[in-house]
Coordinates of C-alpha atoms and ligand atoms in Angstrom, one line a residue:
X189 CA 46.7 -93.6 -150.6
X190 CA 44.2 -90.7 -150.9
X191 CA 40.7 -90.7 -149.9
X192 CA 38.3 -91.2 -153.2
X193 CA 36.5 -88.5 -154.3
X194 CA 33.0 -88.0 -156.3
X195 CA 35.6 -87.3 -159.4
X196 CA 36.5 -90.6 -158.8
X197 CA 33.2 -92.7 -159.3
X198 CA 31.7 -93.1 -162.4
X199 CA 29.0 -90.2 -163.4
X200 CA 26.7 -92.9 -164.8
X201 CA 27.0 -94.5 -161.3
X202 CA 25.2 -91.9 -159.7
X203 CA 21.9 -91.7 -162.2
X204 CA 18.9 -92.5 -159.8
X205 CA 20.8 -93.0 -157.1
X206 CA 19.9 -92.0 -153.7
X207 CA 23.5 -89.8 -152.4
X208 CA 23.4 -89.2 -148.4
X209 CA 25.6 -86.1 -148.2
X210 CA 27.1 -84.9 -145.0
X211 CA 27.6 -81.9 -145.2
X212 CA 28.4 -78.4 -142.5
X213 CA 25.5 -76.1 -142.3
X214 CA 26.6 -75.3 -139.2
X215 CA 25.9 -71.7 -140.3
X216 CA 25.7 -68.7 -137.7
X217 CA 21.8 -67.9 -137.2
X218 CA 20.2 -64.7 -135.7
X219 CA 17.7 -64.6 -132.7
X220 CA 14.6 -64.6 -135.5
X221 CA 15.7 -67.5 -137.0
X222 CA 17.8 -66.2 -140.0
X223 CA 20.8 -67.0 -141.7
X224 CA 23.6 -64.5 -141.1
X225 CA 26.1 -66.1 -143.4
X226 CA 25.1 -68.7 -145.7
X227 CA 28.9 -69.3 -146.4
X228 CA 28.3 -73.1 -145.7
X229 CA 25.9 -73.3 -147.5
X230 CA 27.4 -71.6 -150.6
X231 CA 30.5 -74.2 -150.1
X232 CA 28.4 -77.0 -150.6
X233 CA 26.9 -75.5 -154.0
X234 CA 29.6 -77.7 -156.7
X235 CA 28.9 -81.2 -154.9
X236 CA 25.1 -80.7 -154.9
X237 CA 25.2 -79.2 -158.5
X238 CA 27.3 -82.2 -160.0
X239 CA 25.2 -84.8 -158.1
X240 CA 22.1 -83.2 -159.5
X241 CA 23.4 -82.7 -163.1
X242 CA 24.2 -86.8 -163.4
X243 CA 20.6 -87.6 -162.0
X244 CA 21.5 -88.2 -158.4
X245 CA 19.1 -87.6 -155.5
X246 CA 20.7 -86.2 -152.8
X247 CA 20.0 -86.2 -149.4
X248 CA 21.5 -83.9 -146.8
X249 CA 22.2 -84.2 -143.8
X250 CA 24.3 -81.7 -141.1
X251 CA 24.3 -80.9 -137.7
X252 CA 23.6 -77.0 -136.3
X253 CA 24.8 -75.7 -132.8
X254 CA 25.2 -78.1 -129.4
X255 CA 22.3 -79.4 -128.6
X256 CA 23.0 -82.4 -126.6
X257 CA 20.7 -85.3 -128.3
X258 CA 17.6 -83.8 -127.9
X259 CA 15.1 -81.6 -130.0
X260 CA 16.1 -78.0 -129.5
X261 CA 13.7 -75.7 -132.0
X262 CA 15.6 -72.7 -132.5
X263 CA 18.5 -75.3 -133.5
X264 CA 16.2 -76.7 -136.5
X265 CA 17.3 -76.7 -140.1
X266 CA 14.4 -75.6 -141.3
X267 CA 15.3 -71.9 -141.7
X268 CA 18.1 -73.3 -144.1
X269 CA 16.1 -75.2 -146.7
X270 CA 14.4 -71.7 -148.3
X271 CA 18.4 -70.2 -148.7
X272 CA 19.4 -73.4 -149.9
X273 CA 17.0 -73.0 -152.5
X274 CA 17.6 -69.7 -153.7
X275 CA 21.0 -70.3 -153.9
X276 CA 20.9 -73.7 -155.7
X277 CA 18.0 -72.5 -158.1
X278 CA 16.7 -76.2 -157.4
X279 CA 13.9 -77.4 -155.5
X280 CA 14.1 -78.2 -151.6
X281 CA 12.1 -80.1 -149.3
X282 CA 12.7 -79.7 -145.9
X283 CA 11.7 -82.7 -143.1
X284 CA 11.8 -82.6 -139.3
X285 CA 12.8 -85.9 -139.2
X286 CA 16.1 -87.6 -139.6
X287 CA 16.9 -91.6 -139.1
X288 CA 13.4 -92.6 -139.1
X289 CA 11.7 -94.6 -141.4
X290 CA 9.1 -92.0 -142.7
X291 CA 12.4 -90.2 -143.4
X292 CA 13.6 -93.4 -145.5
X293 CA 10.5 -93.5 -147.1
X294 CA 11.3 -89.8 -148.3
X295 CA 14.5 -90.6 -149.8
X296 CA 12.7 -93.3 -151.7
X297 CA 9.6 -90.9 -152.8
X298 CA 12.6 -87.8 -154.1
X299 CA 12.2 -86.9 -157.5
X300 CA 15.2 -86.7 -159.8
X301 CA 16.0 -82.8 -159.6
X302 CA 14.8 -82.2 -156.5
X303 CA 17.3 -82.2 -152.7
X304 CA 16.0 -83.7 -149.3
X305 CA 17.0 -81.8 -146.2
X306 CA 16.8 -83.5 -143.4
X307 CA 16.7 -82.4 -139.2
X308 CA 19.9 -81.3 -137.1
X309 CA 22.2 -84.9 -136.7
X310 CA 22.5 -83.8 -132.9
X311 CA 19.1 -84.0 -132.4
X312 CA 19.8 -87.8 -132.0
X313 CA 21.0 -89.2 -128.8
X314 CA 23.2 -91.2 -130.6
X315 CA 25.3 -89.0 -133.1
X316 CA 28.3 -87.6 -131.1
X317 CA 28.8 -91.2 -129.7
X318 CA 28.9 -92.6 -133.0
X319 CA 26.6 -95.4 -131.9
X320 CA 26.9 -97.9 -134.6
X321 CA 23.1 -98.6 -134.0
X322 CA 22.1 -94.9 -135.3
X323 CA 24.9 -95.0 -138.0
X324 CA 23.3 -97.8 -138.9
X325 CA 19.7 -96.1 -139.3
X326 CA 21.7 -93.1 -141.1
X327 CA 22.8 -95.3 -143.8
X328 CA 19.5 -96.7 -145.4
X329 CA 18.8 -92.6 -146.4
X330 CA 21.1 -93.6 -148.7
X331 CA 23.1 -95.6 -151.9
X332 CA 25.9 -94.3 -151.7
X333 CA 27.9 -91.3 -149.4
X334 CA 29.4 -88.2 -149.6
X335 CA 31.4 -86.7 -147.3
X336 CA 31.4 -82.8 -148.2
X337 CA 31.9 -81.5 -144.4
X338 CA 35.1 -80.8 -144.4
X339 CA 34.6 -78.4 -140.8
X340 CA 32.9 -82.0 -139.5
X341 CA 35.7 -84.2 -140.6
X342 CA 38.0 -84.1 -137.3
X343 CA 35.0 -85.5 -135.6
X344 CA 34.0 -89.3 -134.6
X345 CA 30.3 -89.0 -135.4
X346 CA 27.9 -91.1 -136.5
X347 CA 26.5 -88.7 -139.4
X348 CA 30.3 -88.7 -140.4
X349 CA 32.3 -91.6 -139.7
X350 CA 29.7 -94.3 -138.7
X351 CA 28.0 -94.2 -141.9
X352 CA 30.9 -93.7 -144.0
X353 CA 31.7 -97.4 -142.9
X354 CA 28.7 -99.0 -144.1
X355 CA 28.0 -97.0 -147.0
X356 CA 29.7 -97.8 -150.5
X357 CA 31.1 -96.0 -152.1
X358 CA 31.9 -93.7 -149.2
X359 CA 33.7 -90.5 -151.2
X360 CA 34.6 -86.7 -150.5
X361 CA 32.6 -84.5 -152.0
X362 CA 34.1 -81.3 -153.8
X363 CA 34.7 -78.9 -150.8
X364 CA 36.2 -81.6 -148.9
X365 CA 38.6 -82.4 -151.9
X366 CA 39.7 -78.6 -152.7
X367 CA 40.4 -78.2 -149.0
X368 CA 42.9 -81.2 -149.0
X369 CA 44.6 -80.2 -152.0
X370 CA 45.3 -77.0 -150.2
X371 CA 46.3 -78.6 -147.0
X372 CA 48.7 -81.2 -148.8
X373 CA 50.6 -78.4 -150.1
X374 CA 50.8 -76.8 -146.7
X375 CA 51.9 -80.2 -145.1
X376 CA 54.8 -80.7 -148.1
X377 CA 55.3 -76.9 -149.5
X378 CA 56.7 -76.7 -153.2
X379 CA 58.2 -73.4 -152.9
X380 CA 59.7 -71.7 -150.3
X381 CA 60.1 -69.7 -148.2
X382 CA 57.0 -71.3 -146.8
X383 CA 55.9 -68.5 -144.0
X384 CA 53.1 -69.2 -141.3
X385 CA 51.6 -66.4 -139.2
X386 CA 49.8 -67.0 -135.9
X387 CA 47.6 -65.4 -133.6
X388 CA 43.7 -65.4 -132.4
X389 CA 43.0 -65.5 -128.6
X390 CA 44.2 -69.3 -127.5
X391 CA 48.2 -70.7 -127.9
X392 CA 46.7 -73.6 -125.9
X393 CA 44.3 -74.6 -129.2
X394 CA 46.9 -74.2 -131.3
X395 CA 50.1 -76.1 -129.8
X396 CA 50.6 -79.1 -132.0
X397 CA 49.9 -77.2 -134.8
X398 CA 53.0 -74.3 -133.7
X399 CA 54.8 -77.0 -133.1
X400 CA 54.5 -78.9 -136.4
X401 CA 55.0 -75.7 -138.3
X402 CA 58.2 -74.6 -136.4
X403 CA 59.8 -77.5 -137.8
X404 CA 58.1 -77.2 -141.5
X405 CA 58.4 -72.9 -141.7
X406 CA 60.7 -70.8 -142.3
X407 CA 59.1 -68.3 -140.7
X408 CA 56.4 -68.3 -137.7
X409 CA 54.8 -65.2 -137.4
X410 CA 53.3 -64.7 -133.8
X411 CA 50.4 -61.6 -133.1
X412 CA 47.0 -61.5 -131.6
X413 CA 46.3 -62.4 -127.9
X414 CA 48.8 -65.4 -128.5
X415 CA 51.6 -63.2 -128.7
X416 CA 51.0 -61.9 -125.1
X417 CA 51.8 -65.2 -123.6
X418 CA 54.7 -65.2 -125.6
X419 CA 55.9 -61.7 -124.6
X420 CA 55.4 -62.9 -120.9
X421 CA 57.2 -66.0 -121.3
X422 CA 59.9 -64.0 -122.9
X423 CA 60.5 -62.2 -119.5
X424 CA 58.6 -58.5 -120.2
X425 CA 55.3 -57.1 -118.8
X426 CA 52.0 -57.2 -120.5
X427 CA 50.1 -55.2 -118.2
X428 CA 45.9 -56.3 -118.4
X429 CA 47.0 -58.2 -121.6
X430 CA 45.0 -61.6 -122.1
X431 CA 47.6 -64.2 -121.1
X432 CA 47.4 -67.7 -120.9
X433 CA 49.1 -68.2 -117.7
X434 CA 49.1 -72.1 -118.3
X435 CA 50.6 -71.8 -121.6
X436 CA 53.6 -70.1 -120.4
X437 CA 56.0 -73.1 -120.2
X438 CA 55.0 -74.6 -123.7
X439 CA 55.7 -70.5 -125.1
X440 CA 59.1 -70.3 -123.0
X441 CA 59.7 -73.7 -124.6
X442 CA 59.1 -72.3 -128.0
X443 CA 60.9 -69.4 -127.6
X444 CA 64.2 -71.0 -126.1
X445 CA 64.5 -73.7 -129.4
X446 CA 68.0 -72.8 -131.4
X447 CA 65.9 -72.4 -134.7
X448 CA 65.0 -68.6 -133.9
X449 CA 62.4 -69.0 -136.2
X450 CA 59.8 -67.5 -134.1
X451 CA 58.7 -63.1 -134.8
X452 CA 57.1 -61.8 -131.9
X453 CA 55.7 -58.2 -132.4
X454 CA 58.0 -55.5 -131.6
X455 CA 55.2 -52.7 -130.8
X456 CA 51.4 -53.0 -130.0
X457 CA 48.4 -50.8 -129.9
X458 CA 47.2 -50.5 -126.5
X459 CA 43.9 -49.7 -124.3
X460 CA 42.1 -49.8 -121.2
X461 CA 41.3 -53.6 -120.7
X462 CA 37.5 -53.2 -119.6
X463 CA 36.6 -51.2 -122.4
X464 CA 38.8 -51.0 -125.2
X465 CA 38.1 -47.8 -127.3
X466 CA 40.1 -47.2 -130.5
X467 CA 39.9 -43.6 -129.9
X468 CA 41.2 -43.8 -126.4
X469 CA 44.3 -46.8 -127.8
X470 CA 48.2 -45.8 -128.0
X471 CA 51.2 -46.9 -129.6
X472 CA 54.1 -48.6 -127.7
X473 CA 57.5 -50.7 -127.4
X474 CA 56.4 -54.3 -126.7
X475 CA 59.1 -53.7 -123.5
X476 CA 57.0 -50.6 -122.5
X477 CA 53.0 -52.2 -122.1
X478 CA 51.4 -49.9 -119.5
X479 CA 50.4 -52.1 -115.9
X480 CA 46.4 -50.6 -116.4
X481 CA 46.3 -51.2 -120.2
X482 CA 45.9 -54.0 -122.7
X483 CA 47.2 -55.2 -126.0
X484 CA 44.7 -55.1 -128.8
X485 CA 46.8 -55.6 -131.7
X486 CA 49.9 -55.5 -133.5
X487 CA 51.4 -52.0 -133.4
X488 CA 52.4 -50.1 -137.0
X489 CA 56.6 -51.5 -137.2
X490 CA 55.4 -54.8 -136.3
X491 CA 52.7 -55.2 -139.0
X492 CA 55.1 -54.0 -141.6
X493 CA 57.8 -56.4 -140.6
X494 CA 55.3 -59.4 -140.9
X495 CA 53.9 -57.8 -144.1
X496 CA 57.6 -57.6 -145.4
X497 CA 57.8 -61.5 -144.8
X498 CA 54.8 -62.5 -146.5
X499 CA 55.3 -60.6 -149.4
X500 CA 58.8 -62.6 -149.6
X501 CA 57.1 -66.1 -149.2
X502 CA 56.3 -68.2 -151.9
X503 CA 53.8 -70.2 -149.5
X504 CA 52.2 -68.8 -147.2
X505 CA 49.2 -69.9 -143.8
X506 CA 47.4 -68.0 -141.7
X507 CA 45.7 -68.8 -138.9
X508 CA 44.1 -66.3 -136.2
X509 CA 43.4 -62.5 -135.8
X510 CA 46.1 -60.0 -135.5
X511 CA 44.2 -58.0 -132.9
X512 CA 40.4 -57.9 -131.7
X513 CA 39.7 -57.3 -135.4
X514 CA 36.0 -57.2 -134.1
X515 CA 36.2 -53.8 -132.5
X516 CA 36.6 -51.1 -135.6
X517 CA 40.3 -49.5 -134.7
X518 CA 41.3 -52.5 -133.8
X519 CA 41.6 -54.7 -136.5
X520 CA 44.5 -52.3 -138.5
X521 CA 47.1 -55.2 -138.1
X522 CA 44.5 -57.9 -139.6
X523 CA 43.6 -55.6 -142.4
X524 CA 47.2 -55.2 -143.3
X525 CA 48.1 -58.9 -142.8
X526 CA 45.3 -59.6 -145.2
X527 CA 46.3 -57.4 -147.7
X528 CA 50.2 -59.1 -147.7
X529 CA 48.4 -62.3 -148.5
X530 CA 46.6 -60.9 -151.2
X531 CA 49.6 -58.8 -152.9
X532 CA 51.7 -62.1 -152.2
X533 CA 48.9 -64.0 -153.7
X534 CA 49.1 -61.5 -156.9
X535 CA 52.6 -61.9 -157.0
X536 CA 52.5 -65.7 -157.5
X537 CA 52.9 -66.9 -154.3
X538 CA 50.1 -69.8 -152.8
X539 CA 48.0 -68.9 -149.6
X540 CA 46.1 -70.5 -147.6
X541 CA 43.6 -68.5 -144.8
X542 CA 42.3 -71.2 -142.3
X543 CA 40.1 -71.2 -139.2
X544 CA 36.5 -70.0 -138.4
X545 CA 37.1 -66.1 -137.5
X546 CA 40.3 -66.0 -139.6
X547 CA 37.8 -66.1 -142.6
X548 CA 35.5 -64.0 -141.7
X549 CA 37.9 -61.6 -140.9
X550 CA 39.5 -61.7 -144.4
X551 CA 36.2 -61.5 -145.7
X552 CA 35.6 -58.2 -143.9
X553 CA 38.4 -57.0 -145.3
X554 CA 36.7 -57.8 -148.4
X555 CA 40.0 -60.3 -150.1
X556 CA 38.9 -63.5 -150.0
X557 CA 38.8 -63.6 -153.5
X558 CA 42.4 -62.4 -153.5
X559 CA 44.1 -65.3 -151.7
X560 CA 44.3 -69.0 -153.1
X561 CA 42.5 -70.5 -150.4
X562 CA 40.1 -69.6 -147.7
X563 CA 39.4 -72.8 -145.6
X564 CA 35.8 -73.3 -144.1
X565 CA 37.4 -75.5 -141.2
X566 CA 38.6 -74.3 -138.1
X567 CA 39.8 -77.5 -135.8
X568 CA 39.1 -79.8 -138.9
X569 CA 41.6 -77.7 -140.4
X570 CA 44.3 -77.7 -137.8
X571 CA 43.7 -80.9 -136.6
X572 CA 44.5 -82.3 -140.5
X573 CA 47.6 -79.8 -140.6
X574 CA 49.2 -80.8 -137.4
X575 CA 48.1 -84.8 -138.0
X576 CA 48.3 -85.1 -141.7
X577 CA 44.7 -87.1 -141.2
X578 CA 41.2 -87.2 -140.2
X579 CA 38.9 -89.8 -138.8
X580 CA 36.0 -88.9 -141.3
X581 CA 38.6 -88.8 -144.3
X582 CA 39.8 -92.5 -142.6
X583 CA 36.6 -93.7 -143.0
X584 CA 36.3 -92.8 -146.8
X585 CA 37.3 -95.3 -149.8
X586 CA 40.7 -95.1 -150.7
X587 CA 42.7 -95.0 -153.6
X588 CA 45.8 -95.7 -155.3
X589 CA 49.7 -94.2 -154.1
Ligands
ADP791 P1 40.3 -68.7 -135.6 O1 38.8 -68.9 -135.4 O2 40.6 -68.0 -136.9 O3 41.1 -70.0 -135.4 P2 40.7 -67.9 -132.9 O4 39.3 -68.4 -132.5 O5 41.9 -68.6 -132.4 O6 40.8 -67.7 -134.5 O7 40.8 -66.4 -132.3 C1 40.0 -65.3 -132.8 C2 39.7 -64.4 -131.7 O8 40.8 -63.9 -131.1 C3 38.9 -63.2 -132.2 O9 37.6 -63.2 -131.5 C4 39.8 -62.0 -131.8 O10 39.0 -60.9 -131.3 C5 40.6 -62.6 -130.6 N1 41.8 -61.8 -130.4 C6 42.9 -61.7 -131.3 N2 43.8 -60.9 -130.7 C7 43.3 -60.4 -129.5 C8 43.8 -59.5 -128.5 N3 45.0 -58.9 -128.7 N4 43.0 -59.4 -127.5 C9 41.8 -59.9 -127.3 N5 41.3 -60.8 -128.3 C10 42.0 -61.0 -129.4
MG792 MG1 37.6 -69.0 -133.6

């Protein structure tokens, strides 16, 4: 059983119809009010496009930021609806309203061609409870629903599970269905050797997931800050290094399994802690990390090592930052992982990038184009990798083996 997706229903189905789509415009916004990377948005392009071209009237709805059931201005979707025009080429109307019936009334009022954006989902008390009385107000916005937030989908929401339960049909939209196809091939790889590399700042985030894939992989591939509480656990010295002391049992744990599956780096670049400087950084042995200095990313014999697998793998994930890829000088060991992916990618091999600053680092390194998937989930992503399921894909109509 697979959840259904738009492909699925019937194009004439969906002439006239009224199509509540959740989708994540949880995009990152600037002081002023503008859209610093309309990513989301652009991910949500195909589903809107296909609804529109069969006659459909769709009606959006996301949430933006925390903020906590109540009305929060600066976390508005209004800014959203004048990019999401330009970007569509379609008309947008924008309302500061959400489950109310002047909202409904809205919906009702759409003309074909034209998309409905309605206000922030956590503006309403009820949305992170999934308060079946709200999910209830969410569903006359629409005929039908469409679920095309895949970031959204590990959570129990009312905009996302509660309505998907009284809505039919209740479908994935297209973002949601290219992510699983990519994430189904992860969970059951066709070629091998299937090699997974690891790091960003947290092992803690990011246990199940290491522990599913030491299993599944043939190779885990361990840098960033993560591999410091490795290296601790391991029995050397990290000096100012960000460890995660709690972590260290589940890391010796890791490292003492009979697999040997795990590569730790072998060198790092290094740097005063308060105020790492690229210019100021050095070179060493993992067994040789200075007591005043830090570990900012993967050192020049390490990323070469971990490029040499990738370039060997026939399937390939990666989740989380070599280094503090942020600070120019430091994000030589991301760069170069990315660029593994992509020559792997060339070479016929499937990859996958997942996880929020994963993406925007391989972005930044300007080869997202040059890998066969770049996920727009972070936890949605891991959560469905480590579980093999999601409680707003649960929700969804299913169908056949
Ligand atoms: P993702 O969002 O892709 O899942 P994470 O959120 O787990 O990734 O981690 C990304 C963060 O980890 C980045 O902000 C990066 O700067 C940080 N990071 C990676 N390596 C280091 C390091 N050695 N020291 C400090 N921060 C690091
Ligand atoms: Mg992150």
């Amino acid at each position: 059983m697979r959840p259904k997706t738009l492909r699925d229903l019937d194009p004439a189905e969906l002439r006239g119809k009224r199509v509540l789509v959740r989708v994540d415009y949880n995009v990152p916004m600037d002081e002023d009010g503008t859209v610093r990377d309309a990513n989301r948005i652009e991910a949500s392009l195909p589903t809107l496009r296909y609804l529109l071209e069969h006659g459909a009237r769709p009606v959006l709805v996301s949430h933006l930021g925390r903020p906590k059931g109540e009305v929060v201005p600066r976390y508005s979707l209004a800014p959203l609806a004048p990019v999401l025009e330009r970007l569509l080429g379609a008309p947008v109307q924008f309302m500061a309203e959400t489950d109310t019936d002047a909202a409904v009334e809205a919906t009702r009022q759409l003309e074909e061609g034209d998309v409905l954006l309605l206000e922030n989902t956590r503006f309403l008390p009820g949305e992170t409870a999934n308060d079946p009385e709200l999910s209830r107000r969410l569903a006359r916005l629409g005929d039908l629903f469409v679920n095309d937030a895949f970031g959204s989908t590990h959570r129990e929401h009312s905009s996302v599970v509660g309505v998907a339960d009284l809505l039919s049909p209740a479908v994935a939209g297209f973002l949601v269905e290219s992510e699983l196809m990519a994430f189904a091939e992860l969970r059951n790889p066709r070629e091998r050797p299937f090699v997974v590399a690891f790091g960003g700042a947290k092992i803690s985030d990011k246990i199940p997931l290491i522990e599913a894939f030491l299993d599944r992989a043939d190779a885990v591939l361990i840098g960033g800050a993560m591999a410091n509480t490795f290296i601790r656990a391991s029995g050397l010295g990290t000096g100012a290094s960000l460890v995660e002391e709690d972590a260290l049992d589940v890391a010796a744990g890791f490292l003492a399994r009979p697999e040997h599956r795990l590569s730790l780096p072998t060198d790092v670049v290094v740097a005063d802690a308060g105020e790492p400087d690229a210019a100021l950084s050095s070179i060493v042995a993992v067994d040789s990390i200075p007591a005043d200095r830090a570990a900012f990313d993967i050192g020049p014999r390490t990323r070469e090592t971990f490029a040499h697998a990738i370039g060997e793998s026939r399937t390939f994930f990666w989740n989380g930052p070599m280094g503090l890829f942020e600070v120019p000088g430091f994000d030589s060991g991301t760069v170069r992982m990315a660029r593994a992916a992509a020559e792997a990618t060339a070479e016929g091999a499937f990859t996958v990038v997942g996880g929020g600053d994963s993406a925007s680092a391989i972005r930044q390194a300007g080869l997202a184009g040059a890998v066969s998937h770049v996920s727009t989930g972070g936890g949605a992503a891991l959560e469905y990798l480590a579980k093999g399921s999601l409680p707003g894909l649960d929700a969804l109509d299913r169908i056949g083996i």
